[in-house]
Coordinates of C-alpha atoms in Angstrom, one line a residue:
X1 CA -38.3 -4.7 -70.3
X2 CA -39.1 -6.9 -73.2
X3 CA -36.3 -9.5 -74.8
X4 CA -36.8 -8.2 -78.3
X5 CA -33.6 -9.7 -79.3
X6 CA -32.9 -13.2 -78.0
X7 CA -29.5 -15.3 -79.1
X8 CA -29.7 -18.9 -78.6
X9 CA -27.1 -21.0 -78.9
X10 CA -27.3 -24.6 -80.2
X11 CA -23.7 -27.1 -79.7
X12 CA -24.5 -30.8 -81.7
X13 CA -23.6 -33.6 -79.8
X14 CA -23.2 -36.1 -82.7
X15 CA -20.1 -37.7 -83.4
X16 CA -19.2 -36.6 -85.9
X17 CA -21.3 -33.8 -86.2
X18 CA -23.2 -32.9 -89.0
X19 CA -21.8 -31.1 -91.4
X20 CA -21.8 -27.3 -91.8
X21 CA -23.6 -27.7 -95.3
X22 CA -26.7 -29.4 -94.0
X23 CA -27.1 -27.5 -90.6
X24 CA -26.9 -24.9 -93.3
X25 CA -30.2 -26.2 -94.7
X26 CA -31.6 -26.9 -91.5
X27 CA -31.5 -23.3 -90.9
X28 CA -32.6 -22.3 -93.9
X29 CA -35.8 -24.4 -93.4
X30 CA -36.3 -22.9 -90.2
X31 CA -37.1 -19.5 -91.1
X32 CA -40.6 -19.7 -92.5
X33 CA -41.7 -22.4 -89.3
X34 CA -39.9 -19.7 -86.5
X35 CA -42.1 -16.8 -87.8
X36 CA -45.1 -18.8 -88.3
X37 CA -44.8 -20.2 -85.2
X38 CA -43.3 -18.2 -82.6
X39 CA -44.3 -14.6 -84.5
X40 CA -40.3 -14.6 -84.7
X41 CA -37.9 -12.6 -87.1
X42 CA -34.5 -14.4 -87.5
X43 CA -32.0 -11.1 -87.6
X44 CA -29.0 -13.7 -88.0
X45 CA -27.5 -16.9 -87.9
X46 CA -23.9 -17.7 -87.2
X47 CA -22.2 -21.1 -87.5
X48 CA -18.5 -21.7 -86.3
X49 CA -17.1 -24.6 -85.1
X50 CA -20.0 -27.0 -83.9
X51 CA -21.9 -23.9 -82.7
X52 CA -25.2 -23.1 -84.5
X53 CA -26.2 -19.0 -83.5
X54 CA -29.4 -17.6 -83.9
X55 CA -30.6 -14.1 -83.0
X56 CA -34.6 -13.7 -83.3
X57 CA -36.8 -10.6 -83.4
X58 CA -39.4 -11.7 -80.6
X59 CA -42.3 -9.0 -80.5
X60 CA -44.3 -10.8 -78.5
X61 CA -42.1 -12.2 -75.7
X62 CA -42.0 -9.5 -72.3
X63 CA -41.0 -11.6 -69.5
X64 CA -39.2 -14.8 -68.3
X65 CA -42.0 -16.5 -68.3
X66 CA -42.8 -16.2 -72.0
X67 CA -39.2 -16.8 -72.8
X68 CA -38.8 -19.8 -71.3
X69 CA -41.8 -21.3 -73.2
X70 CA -40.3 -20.3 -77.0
X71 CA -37.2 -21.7 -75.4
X72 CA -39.7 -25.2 -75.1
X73 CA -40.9 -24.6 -78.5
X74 CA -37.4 -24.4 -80.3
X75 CA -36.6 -27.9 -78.1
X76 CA -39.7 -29.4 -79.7
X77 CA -38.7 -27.6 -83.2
X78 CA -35.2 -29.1 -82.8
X79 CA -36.0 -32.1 -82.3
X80 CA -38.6 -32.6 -84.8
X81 CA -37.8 -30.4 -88.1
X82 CA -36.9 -32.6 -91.6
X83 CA -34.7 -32.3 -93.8
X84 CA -34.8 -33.3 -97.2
X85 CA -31.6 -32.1 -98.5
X86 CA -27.8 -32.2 -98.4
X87 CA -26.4 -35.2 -97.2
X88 CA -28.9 -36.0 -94.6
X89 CA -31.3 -38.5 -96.3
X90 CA -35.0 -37.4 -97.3
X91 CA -37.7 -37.6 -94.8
X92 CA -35.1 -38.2 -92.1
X93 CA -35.4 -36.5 -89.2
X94 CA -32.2 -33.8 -88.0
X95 CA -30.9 -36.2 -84.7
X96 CA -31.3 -34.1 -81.6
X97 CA -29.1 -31.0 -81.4
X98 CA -29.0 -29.6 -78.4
X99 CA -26.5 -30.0 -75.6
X100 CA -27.0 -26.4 -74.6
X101 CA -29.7 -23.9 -74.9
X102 CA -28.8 -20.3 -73.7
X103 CA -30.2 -16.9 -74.3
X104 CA -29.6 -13.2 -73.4
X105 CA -31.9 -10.3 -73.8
X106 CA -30.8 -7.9 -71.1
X107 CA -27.5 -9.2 -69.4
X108 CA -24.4 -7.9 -67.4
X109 CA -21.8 -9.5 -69.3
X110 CA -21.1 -10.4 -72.4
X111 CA -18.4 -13.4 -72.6
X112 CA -16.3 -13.1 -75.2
X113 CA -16.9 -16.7 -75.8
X114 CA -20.1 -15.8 -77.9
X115 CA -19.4 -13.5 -80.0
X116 CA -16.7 -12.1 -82.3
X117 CA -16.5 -8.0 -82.1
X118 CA -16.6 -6.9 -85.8
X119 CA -16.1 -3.1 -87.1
X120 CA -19.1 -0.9 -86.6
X121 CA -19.0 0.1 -90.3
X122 CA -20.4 -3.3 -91.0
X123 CA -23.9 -2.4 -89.9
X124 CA -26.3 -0.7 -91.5
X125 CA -29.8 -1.7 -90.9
X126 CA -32.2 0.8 -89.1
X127 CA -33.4 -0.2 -86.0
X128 CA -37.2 -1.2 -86.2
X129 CA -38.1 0.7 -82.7
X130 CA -35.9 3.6 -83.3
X131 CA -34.7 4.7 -87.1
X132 CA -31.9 6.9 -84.9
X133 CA -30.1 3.7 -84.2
X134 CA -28.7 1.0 -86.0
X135 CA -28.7 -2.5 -84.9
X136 CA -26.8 -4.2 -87.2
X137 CA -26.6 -6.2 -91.0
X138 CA -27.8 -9.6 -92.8
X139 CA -25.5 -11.0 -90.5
X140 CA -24.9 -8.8 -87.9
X141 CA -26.1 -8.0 -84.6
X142 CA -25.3 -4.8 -82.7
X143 CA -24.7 -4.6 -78.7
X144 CA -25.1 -1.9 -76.8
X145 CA -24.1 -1.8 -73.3
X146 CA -25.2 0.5 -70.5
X147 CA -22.2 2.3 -68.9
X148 CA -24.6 4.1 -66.3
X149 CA -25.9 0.4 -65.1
X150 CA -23.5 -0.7 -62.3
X151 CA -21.1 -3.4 -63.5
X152 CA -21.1 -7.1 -62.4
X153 CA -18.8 -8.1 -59.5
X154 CA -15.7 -9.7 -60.4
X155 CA -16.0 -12.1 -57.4
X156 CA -19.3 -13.4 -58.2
X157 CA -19.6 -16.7 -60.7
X158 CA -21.2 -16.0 -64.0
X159 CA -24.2 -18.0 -63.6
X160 CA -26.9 -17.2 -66.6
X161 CA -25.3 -19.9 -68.0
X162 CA -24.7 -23.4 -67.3
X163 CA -22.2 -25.1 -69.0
X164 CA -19.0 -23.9 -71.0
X165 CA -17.8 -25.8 -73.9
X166 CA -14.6 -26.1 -75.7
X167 CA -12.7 -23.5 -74.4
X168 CA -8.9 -22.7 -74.1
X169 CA -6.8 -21.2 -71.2
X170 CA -4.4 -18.9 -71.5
X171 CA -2.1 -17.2 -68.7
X172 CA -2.0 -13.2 -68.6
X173 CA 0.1 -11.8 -66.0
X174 CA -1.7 -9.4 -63.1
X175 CA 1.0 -6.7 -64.2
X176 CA -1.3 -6.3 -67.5
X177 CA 2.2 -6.6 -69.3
X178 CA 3.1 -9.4 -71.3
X179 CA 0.8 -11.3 -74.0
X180 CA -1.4 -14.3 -73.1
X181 CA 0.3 -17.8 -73.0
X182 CA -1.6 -21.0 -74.2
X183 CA -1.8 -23.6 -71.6
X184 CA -2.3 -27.1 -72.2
X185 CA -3.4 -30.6 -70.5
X186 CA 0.4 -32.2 -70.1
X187 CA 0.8 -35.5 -68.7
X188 CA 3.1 -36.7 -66.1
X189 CA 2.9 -40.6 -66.6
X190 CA 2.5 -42.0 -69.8
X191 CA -0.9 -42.2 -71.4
X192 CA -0.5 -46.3 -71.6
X193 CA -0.3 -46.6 -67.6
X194 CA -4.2 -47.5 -66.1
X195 CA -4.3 -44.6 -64.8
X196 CA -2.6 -41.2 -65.8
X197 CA -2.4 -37.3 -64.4
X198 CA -2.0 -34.4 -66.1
X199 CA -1.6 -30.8 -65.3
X200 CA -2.0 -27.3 -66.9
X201 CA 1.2 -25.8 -68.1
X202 CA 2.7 -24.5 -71.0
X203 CA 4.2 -26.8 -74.5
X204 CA 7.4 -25.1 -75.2
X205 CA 9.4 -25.6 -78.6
X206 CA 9.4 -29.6 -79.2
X207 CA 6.5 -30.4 -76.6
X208 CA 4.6 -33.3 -78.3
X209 CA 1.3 -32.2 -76.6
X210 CA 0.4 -28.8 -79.0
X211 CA -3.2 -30.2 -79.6
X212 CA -4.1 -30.7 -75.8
X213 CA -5.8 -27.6 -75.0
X214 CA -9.9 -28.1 -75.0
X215 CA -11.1 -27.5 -71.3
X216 CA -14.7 -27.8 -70.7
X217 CA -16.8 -26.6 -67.6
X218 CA -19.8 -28.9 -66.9
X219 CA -21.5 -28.3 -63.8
X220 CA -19.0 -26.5 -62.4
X221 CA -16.3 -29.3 -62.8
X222 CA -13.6 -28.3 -65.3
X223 CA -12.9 -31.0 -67.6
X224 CA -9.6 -31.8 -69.8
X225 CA -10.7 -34.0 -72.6
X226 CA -11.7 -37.5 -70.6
X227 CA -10.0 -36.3 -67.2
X228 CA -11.3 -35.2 -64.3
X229 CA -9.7 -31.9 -62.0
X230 CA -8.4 -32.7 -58.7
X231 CA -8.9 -30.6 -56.4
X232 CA -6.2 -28.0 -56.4
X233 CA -3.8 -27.9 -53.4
X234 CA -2.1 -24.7 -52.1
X235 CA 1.5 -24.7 -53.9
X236 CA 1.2 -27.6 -56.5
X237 CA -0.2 -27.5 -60.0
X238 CA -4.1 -28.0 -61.2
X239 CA -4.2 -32.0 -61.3
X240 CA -6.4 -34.4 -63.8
X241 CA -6.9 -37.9 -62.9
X242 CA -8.2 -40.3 -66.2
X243 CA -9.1 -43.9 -65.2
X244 CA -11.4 -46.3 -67.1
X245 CA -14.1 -46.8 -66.5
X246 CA -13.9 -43.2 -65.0
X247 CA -15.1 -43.4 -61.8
X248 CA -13.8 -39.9 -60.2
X249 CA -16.7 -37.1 -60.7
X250 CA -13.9 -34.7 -60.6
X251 CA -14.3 -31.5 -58.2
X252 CA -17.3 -29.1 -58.7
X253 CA -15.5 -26.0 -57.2
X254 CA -14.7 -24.1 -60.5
X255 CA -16.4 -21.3 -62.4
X256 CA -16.3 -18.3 -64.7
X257 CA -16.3 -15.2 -63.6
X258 CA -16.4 -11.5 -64.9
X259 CA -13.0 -10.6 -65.9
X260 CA -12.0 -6.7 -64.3
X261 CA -9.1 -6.1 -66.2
X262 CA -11.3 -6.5 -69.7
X263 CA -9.7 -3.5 -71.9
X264 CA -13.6 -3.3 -73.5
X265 CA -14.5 -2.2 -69.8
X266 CA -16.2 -4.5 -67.1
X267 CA -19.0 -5.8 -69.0
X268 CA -17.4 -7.4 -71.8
X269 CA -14.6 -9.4 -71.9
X270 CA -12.6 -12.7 -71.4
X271 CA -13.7 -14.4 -68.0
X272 CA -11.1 -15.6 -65.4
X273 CA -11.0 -19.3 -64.3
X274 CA -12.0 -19.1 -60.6
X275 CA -10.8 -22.3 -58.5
X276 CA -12.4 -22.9 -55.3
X277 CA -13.6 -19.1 -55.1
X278 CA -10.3 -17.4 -56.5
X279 CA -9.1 -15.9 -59.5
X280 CA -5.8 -14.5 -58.0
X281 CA -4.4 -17.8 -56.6
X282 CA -2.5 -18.4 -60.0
X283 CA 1.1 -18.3 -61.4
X284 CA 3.4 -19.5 -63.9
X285 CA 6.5 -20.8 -62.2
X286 CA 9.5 -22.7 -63.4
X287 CA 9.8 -26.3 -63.1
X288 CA 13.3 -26.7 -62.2
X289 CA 12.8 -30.6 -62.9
X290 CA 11.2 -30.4 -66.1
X291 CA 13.4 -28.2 -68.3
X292 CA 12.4 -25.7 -66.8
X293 CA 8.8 -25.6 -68.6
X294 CA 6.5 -22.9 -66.8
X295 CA 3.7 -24.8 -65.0
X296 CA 0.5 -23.2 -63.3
X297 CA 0.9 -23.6 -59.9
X298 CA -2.2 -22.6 -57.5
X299 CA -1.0 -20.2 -54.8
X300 CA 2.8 -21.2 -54.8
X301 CA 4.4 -22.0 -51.3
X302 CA 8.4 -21.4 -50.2
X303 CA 10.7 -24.2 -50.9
X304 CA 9.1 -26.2 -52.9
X305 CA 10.9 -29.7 -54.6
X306 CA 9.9 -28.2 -58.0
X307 CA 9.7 -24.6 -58.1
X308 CA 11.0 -21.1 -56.7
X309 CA 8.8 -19.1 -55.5
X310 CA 10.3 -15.5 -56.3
X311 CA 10.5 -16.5 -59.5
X312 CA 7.0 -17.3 -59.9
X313 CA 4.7 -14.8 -62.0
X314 CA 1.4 -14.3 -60.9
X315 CA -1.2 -14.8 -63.5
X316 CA -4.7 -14.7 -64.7
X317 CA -6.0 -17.4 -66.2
X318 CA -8.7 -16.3 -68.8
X319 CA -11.6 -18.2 -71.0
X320 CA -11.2 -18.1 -74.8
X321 CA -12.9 -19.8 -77.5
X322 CA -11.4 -22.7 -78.6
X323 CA -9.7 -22.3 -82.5

């Protein structure tokens, strides 16, 4: 089966990045050069936050192989196009954007993460290969999913793609009742002591912490901001350790994986924070000695110095993207 449409995803790794006005221009520069070049149709392009989207028509492309080589070409395209408008100075080069380059043509999940479901009414262009379907707008792509294919296993790591950035975490309980509850980075020493901890918990009415909530994956290592994860220990909460210069590589055991209990069925979805293998080890419980503030606790134990177990409620922790 051929990847006739391919989304990549670009994330800039200026700072600051460039501004949405002359990625703007960048893209509109690319279209000519991507279907002279790579015989490629741009169907779309989406830009939110710092991420650049672009779905391409590729007639030409029927394997790995060949996708992985106008996945070299973009790089080279990237890295090389002008721009002569906006504020980005004439003849200078656009700095390198990529941090991440990911694509899906057939898949098993689709992460929430990339995409934002629109209403069906909003597409209206015929489908080049078949005038029965419709596959999207100007600015929309439709997804269809196969409901005969047999779904991807909820214990198994998404791994199609590397690294996840800027996400938030939110706490949904097993029960399925109950809405989703931000969770944040909170310290538990003060950010001027050499080095500092923090955990994930909620920010109740007056927390100082409300804009603490970016967690990364890179290689498998779940990052808050500058700190690095500890690795979790039955009945305490998910630890970060910051020290400068930051020494600790942080532990590797995390992942995303496919979430069961998605309400769009089990191949689209929020994923679920897996820690060392699990998805089901978590749980909100009341810290007793922190005014009573709900902290996630990994697999709670009996008579612990912060916490009672039975009044613990077991949790999910799922991926959003971060707003």
């Amino acid at each position: 089966m051929g990847f006739n449409s391919v989304i990549f995803t670009f994330v800039p790794w200026e700072s600051p990045p460039r501004s949405s006005q002359s990625i703007k221009v960048w893209l509109g520069y690319s279209r000519a050069l991507l279907l002279s070049v790579l015989n490629a149709q741009i169907l779309w392009t989406g830009l939110r936050e710092e991420a650049i989207t672009i779905a391409l028509h590729l007639p030409d492309v029927s394997d790995m192989q060949s996708l992985n080589a106008i996945r070299q070409q973009i790089l080279v395209f990237i890295y090389s196009r002008p721009i002569n408008e906006g504020p980005i100075a004439v003849n200078q080069e656009l700095e390198p954007l990529l941090i991440s380059l990911s694509s899906s043509g057939c898949d098993n999940y689709m992460p929430y993460m990339d995409t934002i479901l629109m209403p069906d009414g909003d597409c209206n262009f015929v489908c080049p290969g078949d005038s029965t379907e419709l596959c999207g707008a100007g600015n929309r792509m439709v997804l269809y999913q196969n409901s005969a294919a047999t779904p991807p296993s909820s214990s198994s790591c998404i791994n199609w793609r590397g690294n996840w950035w800027n996400n938030i975490l939110e706490a949904v309980p097993k029960t399925g009742g109950g809405s989703a509850t931000r969770l944040y980075a909170i310290p538990t020493n003060p950010f001027t002591d050499p080095i500092y901890y923090t955990i994930i918990s909620t920010c109740p009415a007056g927390c100082p912490y409300t804009d603490y909530y970016n967690f990364g994956l890179v290689d498998n290592v779940l990052n808050s901001y500058n700190s690095k994860p500890l690795v979790p220990n039955v009945g305490d909460s998910q630890s970060f350790i910051f020290q400068w210069p930051q020494t600790n590589p942080g532990y590797n055991g995390y992942c995303f994986k496919p979430n069961p209990n998605s309400p769009k069925g089990p191949f689209i979805g929020y994923p679920l924070l897996s820690a060392s293998g699990n998805t089901d080890k978590w749980a909100l419980c009341t810290n007793t000695t922190a005014s009573n503030r709900l902290d996630i606790v990994y697999s709670p134990v009996a008579n612990h110095a912060h916490y009672v177990k039975n009044n613990c409620v077991d949790v999910n922790i799922q991926v959003a993207p971060y707003a």
